[in-house]
CSV table of C-alpha atoms and ligand atoms in Angstrom, one decimal:
chain,number,residue,atom,x,y,z
A,1,UNK,CA,-18.2,-15.1,10.9
A,2,UNK,CA,-17.5,-16.9,7.7
A,3,UNK,CA,-18.8,-17.1,4.2
A,4,UNK,CA,-18.6,-20.9,4.6
A,5,UNK,CA,-17.3,-22.1,7.8
A,6,UNK,CA,-18.3,-25.5,6.9
A,7,UNK,CA,-15.9,-25.8,4.0
A,8,UNK,CA,-13.4,-23.5,5.2
A,9,UNK,CA,-12.7,-25.3,8.7
A,10,UNK,CA,-13.2,-28.6,7.1
A,11,UNK,CA,-11.3,-32.0,9.1
A,12,UNK,CA,-8.8,-32.8,6.4
A,13,UNK,CA,-10.4,-36.4,6.7
A,14,UNK,CA,-13.4,-35.4,5.1
A,15,UNK,CA,-12.0,-32.7,2.9
A,16,UNK,CA,-10.0,-35.4,1.3
A,17,UNK,CA,-13.3,-37.7,1.2
A,18,UNK,CA,-14.8,-35.2,-0.7
A,19,UNK,CA,-11.7,-34.8,-2.7
A,20,UNK,CA,-11.6,-38.2,-3.6
A,21,UNK,CA,-15.1,-38.2,-5.0
A,22,UNK,CA,-15.1,-35.4,-6.8
A,23,UNK,CA,-11.6,-36.3,-8.6
A,24,UNK,CA,-13.7,-40.0,-10.0
A,25,UNK,CA,-16.4,-37.5,-11.4
A,26,UNK,CA,-14.1,-35.0,-12.6
A,27,UNK,CA,-11.8,-37.5,-14.2
A,28,UNK,CA,-15.2,-39.2,-15.9
A,29,UNK,CA,-16.2,-35.9,-17.0
A,30,UNK,CA,-13.0,-34.9,-18.8
A,31,UNK,CA,-12.9,-38.9,-20.8
A,32,UNK,CA,-15.7,-37.0,-22.5
A,33,UNK,CA,-13.6,-34.4,-24.4
A,34,UNK,CA,-11.7,-35.1,-27.1
A,35,UNK,CA,-8.1,-34.7,-25.8
A,36,UNK,CA,-8.7,-36.4,-22.8
A,37,UNK,CA,-10.2,-39.1,-24.8
A,38,UNK,CA,-7.3,-39.2,-27.1
A,39,UNK,CA,-4.7,-39.4,-23.8
A,40,UNK,CA,-7.0,-42.0,-22.1
A,41,UNK,CA,-6.6,-44.4,-24.9
A,42,UNK,CA,-2.8,-43.5,-25.6
A,43,UNK,CA,-1.8,-44.5,-22.4
A,44,UNK,CA,-4.9,-47.4,-22.2
A,45,UNK,CA,-6.1,-45.4,-19.0
A,46,UNK,CA,-9.6,-46.3,-17.3
A,47,UNK,CA,-11.4,-43.5,-15.4
A,48,UNK,CA,-12.9,-46.4,-13.2
A,49,UNK,CA,-9.5,-46.8,-12.0
A,50,UNK,CA,-9.3,-44.0,-9.9
A,51,UNK,CA,-9.5,-45.6,-6.2
A,52,UNK,CA,-7.7,-43.0,-4.4
A,53,UNK,CA,-6.0,-39.5,-4.7
A,54,UNK,CA,-2.6,-40.8,-5.3
A,55,UNK,CA,-4.5,-42.5,-8.4
A,56,UNK,CA,-4.1,-39.4,-10.2
A,57,UNK,CA,-0.4,-40.1,-10.9
A,58,UNK,CA,-1.5,-42.4,-13.6
A,59,UNK,CA,-2.5,-39.3,-15.6
A,60,UNK,CA,0.4,-37.1,-17.5
A,61,UNK,CA,0.4,-34.0,-17.0
A,62,UNK,CA,-1.7,-31.1,-19.0
A,63,UNK,CA,0.3,-28.2,-20.4
A,64,UNK,CA,-0.3,-24.8,-22.0
A,65,UNK,CA,1.0,-26.3,-25.4
A,66,UNK,CA,-1.5,-29.1,-25.1
A,67,UNK,CA,-4.8,-26.2,-24.4
A,68,UNK,CA,-3.4,-24.6,-27.7
A,69,UNK,CA,-2.8,-27.7,-29.4
A,70,UNK,CA,-6.6,-28.4,-29.1
A,71,UNK,CA,-7.7,-24.9,-29.3
A,72,UNK,CA,-10.4,-24.0,-28.9
A,73,UNK,CA,-12.8,-26.8,-28.4
A,74,UNK,CA,-10.7,-29.9,-27.8
A,75,UNK,CA,-11.3,-29.5,-24.1
A,76,UNK,CA,-14.9,-29.1,-24.0
A,77,UNK,CA,-16.9,-32.1,-21.9
A,78,UNK,CA,-20.3,-30.8,-22.2
A,79,UNK,CA,-22.4,-29.5,-25.5
A,80,UNK,CA,-21.2,-25.8,-26.8
A,81,UNK,CA,-25.0,-25.2,-26.4
A,82,UNK,CA,-24.2,-25.8,-22.3
A,83,UNK,CA,-21.4,-22.9,-22.3
A,84,UNK,CA,-22.3,-19.6,-21.6
A,85,UNK,CA,-18.9,-17.6,-21.0
A,86,UNK,CA,-15.9,-18.0,-22.6
A,87,UNK,CA,-12.7,-16.3,-20.8
A,88,UNK,CA,-8.7,-16.4,-22.3
A,89,UNK,CA,-5.3,-15.6,-20.4
A,90,UNK,CA,-3.3,-12.5,-20.9
A,91,UNK,CA,-1.0,-14.3,-24.0
A,92,UNK,CA,2.3,-13.5,-21.5
A,93,UNK,CA,3.9,-16.3,-23.0
A,94,UNK,CA,2.6,-16.7,-26.6
A,95,UNK,CA,-1.1,-17.7,-27.8
A,96,UNK,CA,-3.4,-16.9,-25.7
A,97,UNK,CA,-5.9,-19.9,-24.1
A,98,UNK,CA,-9.1,-19.7,-24.1
A,99,UNK,CA,-11.3,-21.3,-21.2
A,100,UNK,CA,-15.1,-22.2,-21.1
A,101,UNK,CA,-17.8,-22.3,-18.7
A,102,UNK,CA,-21.1,-23.6,-17.9
A,103,UNK,CA,-23.4,-21.2,-15.8
A,104,UNK,CA,-22.8,-23.8,-12.8
A,105,UNK,CA,-18.6,-23.1,-13.4
A,106,UNK,CA,-19.4,-19.9,-13.0
A,107,UNK,CA,-21.3,-20.0,-9.9
A,108,UNK,CA,-18.4,-22.5,-8.2
A,109,UNK,CA,-15.6,-19.5,-9.5
A,110,UNK,CA,-18.0,-16.8,-7.8
A,111,UNK,CA,-18.6,-18.8,-4.7
A,112,UNK,CA,-14.9,-19.1,-4.4
A,113,UNK,CA,-14.1,-15.1,-5.1
A,114,UNK,CA,-16.4,-14.0,-3.1
A,115,UNK,CA,-15.0,-16.4,0.1
A,116,UNK,CA,-12.0,-15.0,-0.6
A,117,UNK,CA,-13.1,-11.4,-0.4
A,118,UNK,CA,-15.0,-12.0,2.9
A,119,UNK,CA,-12.5,-13.7,4.5
A,120,UNK,CA,-10.3,-10.4,4.0
A,121,UNK,CA,-13.1,-8.7,6.1
A,122,UNK,CA,-14.9,-7.0,2.9
A,123,UNK,CA,-18.5,-6.6,3.9
A,124,UNK,CA,-21.8,-5.9,1.7
A,125,UNK,CA,-21.6,-2.1,3.0
A,126,UNK,CA,-18.1,-1.6,1.6
A,127,UNK,CA,-18.1,0.1,-2.3
A,128,UNK,CA,-15.2,-1.9,-4.1
A,129,UNK,CA,-13.3,-0.5,-7.3
A,130,UNK,CA,-12.1,-2.8,-9.7
A,131,UNK,CA,-9.0,-1.7,-11.4
A,132,UNK,CA,-8.8,-4.6,-13.8
A,133,UNK,CA,-9.3,-4.8,-17.3
A,134,UNK,CA,-13.0,-6.1,-18.1
A,135,UNK,CA,-13.5,-8.2,-20.9
A,136,UNK,CA,-11.3,-11.3,-21.6
A,137,UNK,CA,-9.2,-11.3,-19.0
A,138,UNK,CA,-10.2,-12.7,-15.8
A,139,UNK,CA,-9.5,-10.1,-13.3
A,140,UNK,CA,-12.4,-7.8,-14.0
A,141,UNK,CA,-15.4,-10.3,-14.5
A,142,UNK,CA,-13.9,-12.6,-12.0
A,143,UNK,CA,-13.7,-10.4,-8.8
A,144,UNK,CA,-17.0,-7.9,-10.0
A,145,UNK,CA,-19.0,-11.3,-9.7
A,146,UNK,CA,-17.9,-11.9,-6.3
A,147,UNK,CA,-18.2,-8.5,-5.0
A,148,UNK,CA,-21.6,-8.6,-6.2
A,149,UNK,CA,-22.6,-11.8,-4.3
A,150,UNK,CA,-21.2,-10.0,-1.4
A,151,UNK,CA,-23.8,-7.7,-1.8
A,152,UNK,CA,-20.7,-4.6,-1.9
A,153,UNK,CA,-21.9,-1.5,-4.4
A,154,UNK,CA,-19.1,-1.9,-7.5
A,155,UNK,CA,-17.6,0.7,-8.9
A,156,UNK,CA,-16.7,-1.5,-12.6
A,157,UNK,CA,-14.0,1.1,-13.1
A,158,UNK,CA,-11.4,-1.2,-15.6
A,159,UNK,CA,-7.9,-0.4,-15.9
A,160,UNK,CA,-6.4,2.7,-16.5
A,161,UNK,CA,-6.9,6.6,-16.5
A,162,UNK,CA,-5.0,7.5,-13.3
A,163,UNK,CA,-7.1,10.2,-12.3
A,164,UNK,CA,-10.4,9.5,-13.3
A,165,UNK,CA,-9.5,6.4,-10.8
A,166,UNK,CA,-8.9,9.1,-8.0
A,167,UNK,CA,-11.3,10.6,-8.6
A,168,UNK,CA,-13.9,7.9,-8.0
A,169,UNK,CA,-12.4,6.6,-4.8
A,170,UNK,CA,-12.8,10.6,-3.7
A,171,UNK,CA,-15.9,11.1,-4.8
A,172,UNK,CA,-17.7,7.3,-4.1
A,173,UNK,CA,-15.8,6.5,-1.0
A,174,UNK,CA,-14.4,3.7,-2.3
A,175,UNK,CA,-13.0,1.4,0.6
A,176,UNK,CA,-11.8,-1.6,-1.2
A,177,UNK,CA,-9.9,-1.5,-4.4
A,178,UNK,CA,-8.1,-4.4,-7.2
A,179,UNK,CA,-5.4,-3.3,-8.3
A,180,UNK,CA,-2.1,-4.9,-9.9
A,181,UNK,CA,1.0,-3.9,-7.4
A,182,UNK,CA,3.2,-2.7,-10.2
A,183,UNK,CA,0.0,-0.4,-10.9
A,184,UNK,CA,-0.5,0.1,-7.7
A,185,UNK,CA,2.8,1.6,-7.2
A,186,UNK,CA,3.0,3.6,-10.3
A,187,UNK,CA,-0.7,5.3,-9.3
A,188,UNK,CA,1.0,6.8,-6.0
A,189,UNK,CA,3.1,8.9,-7.7
A,190,UNK,CA,0.0,10.2,-9.7
A,191,UNK,CA,-1.7,10.8,-5.8
A,192,UNK,CA,1.7,12.5,-5.5
A,193,UNK,CA,1.5,15.0,-8.3
A,194,UNK,CA,-2.2,15.9,-7.6
A,195,UNK,CA,-1.2,16.4,-3.5
A,196,UNK,CA,-3.9,13.8,-2.9
A,197,UNK,CA,-2.9,11.7,0.4
A,198,UNK,CA,-5.1,8.4,0.5
A,199,UNK,CA,-4.6,8.2,3.8
A,200,UNK,CA,-6.5,11.9,4.7
A,201,UNK,CA,-8.5,12.3,1.3
A,202,UNK,CA,-9.8,8.4,1.1
A,203,UNK,CA,-11.4,5.5,2.8
A,204,UNK,CA,-9.8,3.0,1.2
A,205,UNK,CA,-9.2,0.0,4.0
A,206,UNK,CA,-8.4,-3.0,1.8
A,207,UNK,CA,-6.6,-3.5,-1.6
A,208,UNK,CA,-6.2,-7.4,-3.5
A,209,UNK,CA,-3.7,-7.5,-5.5
A,210,UNK,CA,-3.0,-9.7,-8.1
A,211,UNK,CA,-2.1,-11.0,-11.2
A,212,UNK,CA,1.4,-10.3,-11.2
A,213,UNK,CA,4.5,-11.7,-8.6
A,214,UNK,CA,5.5,-9.3,-6.0
A,215,UNK,CA,7.3,-9.1,-2.5
A,216,UNK,CA,6.6,-8.1,0.4
A,217,UNK,CA,8.2,-4.9,0.6
A,218,UNK,CA,6.0,-3.6,-2.1
A,219,UNK,CA,3.0,-4.8,-0.3
A,220,UNK,CA,4.3,-3.1,2.5
A,221,UNK,CA,4.8,0.1,0.2
A,222,UNK,CA,1.4,-0.1,-0.8
A,223,UNK,CA,-0.4,-0.5,2.5
A,224,UNK,CA,1.8,2.2,3.8
A,225,UNK,CA,1.4,4.8,1.4
A,226,UNK,CA,-2.4,3.8,1.3
A,227,UNK,CA,-3.1,3.3,4.5
A,228,UNK,CA,-5.0,-0.1,4.0
A,229,UNK,CA,-4.2,-3.8,4.5
A,230,UNK,CA,-3.2,-5.6,0.9
A,231,UNK,CA,-3.7,-9.2,0.5
A,232,UNK,CA,-2.3,-11.5,-2.2
A,233,UNK,CA,-4.9,-12.7,-4.7
A,234,UNK,CA,-3.6,-15.4,-6.8
A,235,UNK,CA,-4.9,-17.2,-10.1
A,236,UNK,CA,-4.8,-18.2,-13.8
A,237,UNK,CA,-7.2,-18.3,-16.0
A,238,UNK,CA,-7.0,-21.9,-16.8
A,239,UNK,CA,-7.8,-22.6,-13.3
A,240,UNK,CA,-10.6,-20.2,-13.7
A,241,UNK,CA,-9.1,-16.6,-12.6
A,242,UNK,CA,-9.0,-14.9,-9.7
A,243,UNK,CA,-10.1,-17.2,-6.5
A,244,UNK,CA,-7.5,-20.3,-7.0
A,245,UNK,CA,-5.4,-19.0,-3.5
A,246,UNK,CA,-6.4,-16.1,-1.1
A,247,UNK,CA,-4.9,-14.7,2.0
A,248,UNK,CA,-6.3,-14.2,5.1
A,249,UNK,CA,-6.5,-11.8,7.4
A,250,UNK,CA,-3.1,-13.4,8.8
A,251,UNK,CA,-1.3,-12.6,5.6
A,252,UNK,CA,0.6,-15.6,6.4
A,253,UNK,CA,0.2,-17.4,2.6
A,254,UNK,CA,-2.3,-18.0,0.6
A,255,UNK,CA,-5.2,-20.4,1.1
A,256,UNK,CA,-5.5,-22.4,-1.9
A,257,UNK,CA,-8.9,-23.6,-2.5
A,258,UNK,CA,-8.7,-27.3,-1.9
A,259,UNK,CA,-12.0,-28.4,-2.1
A,260,UNK,CA,-11.9,-27.2,-5.7
A,261,UNK,CA,-8.4,-27.8,-6.3
A,262,UNK,CA,-6.4,-30.7,-6.0
A,263,UNK,CA,-2.7,-29.7,-5.4
A,264,UNK,CA,0.5,-31.4,-6.3
A,265,UNK,CA,4.1,-29.8,-5.9
A,266,UNK,CA,6.3,-31.2,-8.2
A,267,UNK,CA,10.0,-30.4,-9.5
A,268,UNK,CA,9.7,-28.8,-12.7
A,269,UNK,CA,12.8,-30.6,-14.1
A,270,UNK,CA,11.9,-34.3,-13.0
A,271,UNK,CA,8.4,-33.5,-12.4
A,272,UNK,CA,8.9,-35.8,-9.3
A,273,UNK,CA,7.1,-34.4,-6.2
A,274,UNK,CA,9.0,-32.2,-3.8
A,275,UNK,CA,9.4,-32.7,-0.2
A,276,UNK,CA,7.7,-31.3,2.3
A,277,UNK,CA,8.3,-27.4,2.9
A,278,UNK,CA,10.6,-27.4,-0.5
A,279,UNK,CA,9.8,-25.1,-3.8
A,280,UNK,CA,8.3,-26.6,-6.8
A,281,UNK,CA,6.0,-25.6,-9.8
A,282,UNK,CA,2.5,-25.9,-8.9
A,283,UNK,CA,0.2,-28.7,-10.6
A,284,UNK,CA,-3.7,-27.9,-10.3
A,285,UNK,CA,-6.6,-30.3,-11.1
A,286,UNK,CA,-10.0,-29.0,-11.2
A,287,UNK,CA,-12.1,-31.1,-9.2
A,288,UNK,CA,-15.9,-29.3,-9.6
A,289,UNK,CA,-15.5,-28.2,-13.3
A,290,UNK,CA,-18.0,-29.1,-15.9
A,291,UNK,CA,-17.0,-27.6,-19.2
A,292,UNK,CA,-13.7,-27.7,-19.2
A,293,UNK,CA,-12.4,-29.9,-16.4
A,294,UNK,CA,-8.4,-30.1,-16.6
A,295,UNK,CA,-6.0,-32.6,-15.3
A,296,UNK,CA,-2.7,-31.9,-13.4
A,297,UNK,CA,-2.3,-28.3,-15.2
A,298,UNK,CA,1.3,-27.7,-14.9
A,299,UNK,CA,1.0,-23.8,-14.0
A,300,UNK,CA,4.6,-23.1,-14.3
A,301,UNK,CA,4.3,-20.9,-11.0
A,302,UNK,CA,6.6,-21.7,-8.6
A,303,UNK,CA,5.7,-21.8,-5.0
A,304,UNK,CA,6.1,-23.7,-1.4
A,305,UNK,CA,3.2,-25.6,0.4
A,306,UNK,CA,2.8,-24.3,3.9
A,307,UNK,CA,1.4,-27.3,6.0
A,308,UNK,CA,-1.1,-26.9,9.3
A,309,UNK,CA,-3.8,-24.9,10.2
A,310,UNK,CA,-3.7,-21.6,9.7
A,311,UNK,CA,-4.2,-18.9,13.0
A,312,UNK,CA,-7.6,-18.4,11.3
A,313,UNK,CA,-8.5,-21.4,11.7
A,314,UNK,CA,-9.2,-22.5,7.9
A,315,UNK,CA,-7.8,-26.0,7.0
A,316,UNK,CA,-7.4,-25.2,3.1
A,317,UNK,CA,-3.4,-25.7,3.3
A,318,UNK,CA,-1.5,-22.1,2.2
A,319,UNK,CA,0.9,-21.1,-0.5
A,320,UNK,CA,3.8,-19.1,-0.3
A,321,UNK,CA,4.2,-16.0,-2.5
A,322,UNK,CA,4.9,-17.0,-5.9
A,323,UNK,CA,8.7,-16.5,-7.2
A,324,UNK,CA,7.9,-16.6,-10.7
A,325,UNK,CA,7.0,-18.8,-13.6
A,326,UNK,CA,9.3,-21.2,-14.8
A,327,UNK,CA,9.8,-19.4,-18.2
A,328,UNK,CA,10.2,-16.0,-16.3
A,329,UNK,CA,13.7,-17.0,-15.0
A,330,UNK,CA,16.5,-15.2,-17.0
A,331,UNK,CA,19.7,-16.7,-17.6
A,332,UNK,CA,22.6,-14.5,-17.3
A,333,UNK,CA,26.1,-15.8,-17.3
A,334,UNK,CA,24.9,-18.9,-16.0
A,335,UNK,CA,23.4,-18.0,-13.2
A,336,UNK,CA,19.5,-18.0,-12.7
A,337,UNK,CA,17.3,-15.0,-12.0
A,338,UNK,CA,14.1,-14.4,-11.2
A,339,UNK,CA,12.5,-11.1,-11.9
A,340,UNK,CA,11.0,-10.4,-8.7
A,341,UNK,CA,14.4,-11.1,-6.8
A,342,UNK,CA,15.5,-7.9,-8.2
A,343,UNK,CA,12.3,-6.2,-7.3
A,344,UNK,CA,12.4,-7.4,-3.6
A,345,UNK,CA,15.9,-6.0,-3.1
A,346,UNK,CA,14.9,-3.0,-5.0
A,347,UNK,CA,11.8,-2.0,-2.9
A,348,UNK,CA,13.9,-2.4,-0.2
A,349,UNK,CA,16.4,0.4,-0.8
A,350,UNK,CA,15.4,3.8,0.3
A,351,UNK,CA,15.5,6.3,-2.6
A,352,UNK,CA,14.1,3.9,-4.7
A,353,UNK,CA,11.6,5.1,-6.8
A,354,UNK,CA,8.0,2.6,-8.1
A,355,UNK,CA,9.4,1.2,-11.1
A,356,UNK,CA,12.4,-0.7,-12.6
A,357,UNK,CA,12.9,-2.3,-15.9
A,358,UNK,CA,15.9,-5.0,-16.8
A,359,UNK,CA,17.4,-5.1,-20.3
A,360,UNK,CA,19.4,-7.8,-21.5
A,361,UNK,CA,21.9,-7.2,-24.3
A,362,UNK,CA,24.7,-9.8,-25.7
A,363,UNK,CA,28.0,-8.5,-26.9
A,364,UNK,CA,30.2,-11.3,-28.6
A,365,UNK,CA,29.2,-14.5,-26.0
A,366,UNK,CA,29.1,-11.9,-23.4
A,367,UNK,CA,25.3,-11.3,-22.1
A,368,UNK,CA,25.1,-8.0,-19.8
A,369,UNK,CA,22.5,-7.0,-17.7
A,370,UNK,CA,21.3,-3.7,-17.5
A,371,UNK,CA,19.0,-2.6,-14.6
A,372,UNK,CA,17.3,1.0,-15.0
A,373,UNK,CA,15.8,2.1,-11.6
A,374,UNK,CA,13.4,5.1,-11.2
A,375,UNK,CA,14.7,6.6,-8.0
A,376,UNK,CA,13.2,9.6,-6.3
A,377,UNK,CA,13.0,13.3,-7.6
A,378,UNK,CA,15.3,14.8,-4.9
A,379,UNK,CA,18.4,13.1,-6.2
A,380,UNK,CA,17.9,14.8,-9.7
A,381,UNK,CA,17.9,17.8,-8.1
A,382,UNK,CA,20.6,18.4,-5.7
A,383,UNK,CA,24.6,17.0,-5.7
A,384,UNK,CA,25.2,14.6,-8.6
A,385,UNK,CA,27.3,12.8,-5.7
A,386,UNK,CA,24.4,11.7,-3.7
A,387,UNK,CA,23.1,10.5,-6.9
A,388,UNK,CA,26.1,7.9,-8.0
A,389,UNK,CA,26.1,6.8,-4.4
A,390,UNK,CA,22.9,5.5,-4.3
A,391,UNK,CA,23.5,4.2,-8.0
A,392,UNK,CA,26.8,2.0,-6.2
A,393,UNK,CA,24.5,0.8,-3.0
A,394,UNK,CA,21.8,-0.4,-5.4
A,395,UNK,CA,24.6,-2.1,-7.6
A,396,UNK,CA,25.7,-3.6,-4.1
A,397,UNK,CA,22.9,-4.6,-2.8
A,398,UNK,CA,21.9,-6.4,-6.2
A,399,UNK,CA,25.0,-8.3,-6.8
A,400,UNK,CA,24.9,-9.6,-2.9
A,401,UNK,CA,21.5,-11.0,-4.0
A,402,UNK,CA,22.0,-12.1,-7.6
A,403,UNK,CA,25.7,-12.6,-7.7
A,404,UNK,CA,26.1,-10.8,-10.9
A,405,UNK,CA,27.0,-7.2,-11.1
A,406,UNK,CA,24.4,-5.2,-12.9
A,407,UNK,CA,25.0,-2.0,-14.6
A,408,UNK,CA,22.7,0.0,-12.7
A,409,UNK,CA,21.4,3.3,-14.8
A,410,UNK,CA,19.1,5.8,-12.4
A,411,UNK,CA,16.1,7.4,-14.0
A,412,UNK,CA,13.4,10.0,-13.0
A,413,UNK,CA,10.3,8.9,-11.7
A,414,UNK,CA,7.3,8.1,-13.7
A,415,UNK,CA,10.0,8.0,-16.8
A,416,UNK,CA,10.2,4.5,-18.0
A,417,UNK,CA,7.4,2.6,-19.8
A,418,UNK,CA,4.3,1.1,-17.8
A,419,UNK,CA,1.6,-0.8,-18.6
A,420,UNK,CA,-2.0,-0.7,-17.4
A,421,UNK,CA,-1.8,-4.6,-17.2
A,422,UNK,CA,0.9,-6.8,-15.9
A,423,UNK,CA,4.2,-5.1,-15.9
A,424,UNK,CA,6.7,-5.7,-18.5
A,425,UNK,CA,9.4,-6.0,-16.3
A,426,UNK,CA,12.3,-7.5,-18.6
A,427,UNK,CA,13.9,-6.8,-22.7
A,428,UNK,CA,15.3,-9.3,-23.6
A,429,UNK,CA,17.8,-8.4,-26.7
A,430,UNK,CA,19.7,-11.1,-26.8
A,431,UNK,CA,17.6,-13.5,-28.7
A,432,UNK,CA,19.1,-13.5,-32.2
B,501,LIG,P1,-0.7,-15.5,-18.6
B,501,LIG,O1,-0.7,-16.5,-18.2
B,501,LIG,O2,-0.9,-15.3,-20.0
B,501,LIG,O3,-0.6,-14.3,-18.0
B,501,LIG,P2,-3.5,-15.1,-17.0
B,501,LIG,O4,-4.2,-13.8,-17.3
B,501,LIG,O5,-4.3,-15.9,-16.7
B,501,LIG,O6,-2.7,-15.3,-18.3
B,501,LIG,O7,-2.1,-15.2,-15.7
B,501,LIG,C1,-2.1,-15.8,-14.6
B,501,LIG,C2,-0.6,-15.9,-14.0
B,501,LIG,O8,-0.4,-14.6,-13.8
B,501,LIG,C3,-0.4,-17.0,-13.5
B,501,LIG,O9,-0.1,-18.7,-13.6
B,501,LIG,C4,0.8,-16.2,-12.5
B,501,LIG,O10,1.9,-16.6,-13.2
B,501,LIG,C5,0.4,-15.1,-12.6
B,501,LIG,N1,0.1,-14.4,-11.3
B,501,LIG,C6,-1.2,-14.2,-10.7
B,501,LIG,N2,-1.6,-13.9,-9.4
B,501,LIG,C7,-0.9,-13.7,-9.0
B,501,LIG,C8,0.2,-13.2,-7.7
B,501,LIG,N3,-0.4,-13.1,-6.8
B,501,LIG,N4,1.3,-13.6,-7.4
B,501,LIG,C9,2.1,-13.7,-8.7
B,501,LIG,N5,2.1,-14.3,-9.7
B,501,LIG,C10,0.7,-14.0,-9.8
B,502,LIG,ZN1,-6.0,-17.9,7.5
């Protein structure tokens, strides 16, 4: 059973034919906006000159800075009157960008989210607790309307208030949750403190994990603790929000919905396409959006494309877990490190708890990396030697992967600052 088998299992030739039609229309539509009108004029580009999908190369990339520069209305391709909703990014890396939607845009977005959820097995009979911030952030309303389309019973819980979240799950027999992965780990400690075992005391069966990079190890931790299947959900507000790419039951990469997005992967330095199977920056073009089409948007997210048809039969290509954003990368003593590398290592070491924090300091010309790691309670009540052994083990394991020796400090469970939104993994005190 599929939400829309004709679309999800579409023959790739047919898909590309449709993509070309939609690309032509999207470029024309975009040319009505102040931003693209100016840009096309500058490069002497005629929207009618798109004759193949490769012709997209004639158009320069669009960046977050462009969106900021033409903020708030410079990307609109319709009258303001035709808009029905505004959303914005979380502003993780500066001024939040805003995106406007027409009624049709919202319907298309809702369909993609519904399709994604349905793909994992969520149905009308499910009780869906949406633990994401509602409001400007896209994770709340994006999933809300998708779940409503499926016909599930929605608990619009929003983020935070862990005890109430657990109560809601128990009282209303929640079966599906949408949750930020770092918060799912934190919540597991609240469950433990309250003596509630989600496997025994709840009906949870599916979790959607999204909004921030996380490793396979974290997925497994969440699946084992809660007794459910956890699916990776990727999206960004510039491309609507959630529902851009999503895992199917085979959990081998996320299907990226190519009927709505044209996908490119480029080397972030040269901006040339990467070779097949190589990692690159994801670049996306909206194919259907009316209010605010965006062409060749540099997401800054690094991933690989998995070619070939998935075992589930869907023909939309898959992307690997996101390694991080190009601007997340830490350069320490000349070595490039992504926070998720540290997460991946830590979550695989027995005894490590649910949270960690990287602190970067500069002394003269020397950079230091301090990694604070929450470890299980037992380590603080018992033999200090055991604690020291764990500290050494963590230091060694990290060093083997990131190649520099961090200063590891072990701290008690729940002692590091936590956020209701995306986890803050790094504090960089090196900036002058
Ligand atoms: P901001 O760019 O301000 O954080 P958004 O709320 O639009 O605003 O967040 C989108 C970004 O969140 C993506 O570009 C990506 O970096 C990250 N993200 C979202 N989902 C995932 C996921 N499943 N895995 C890794 N990163 C994700
Ligand atoms: Zn699949």
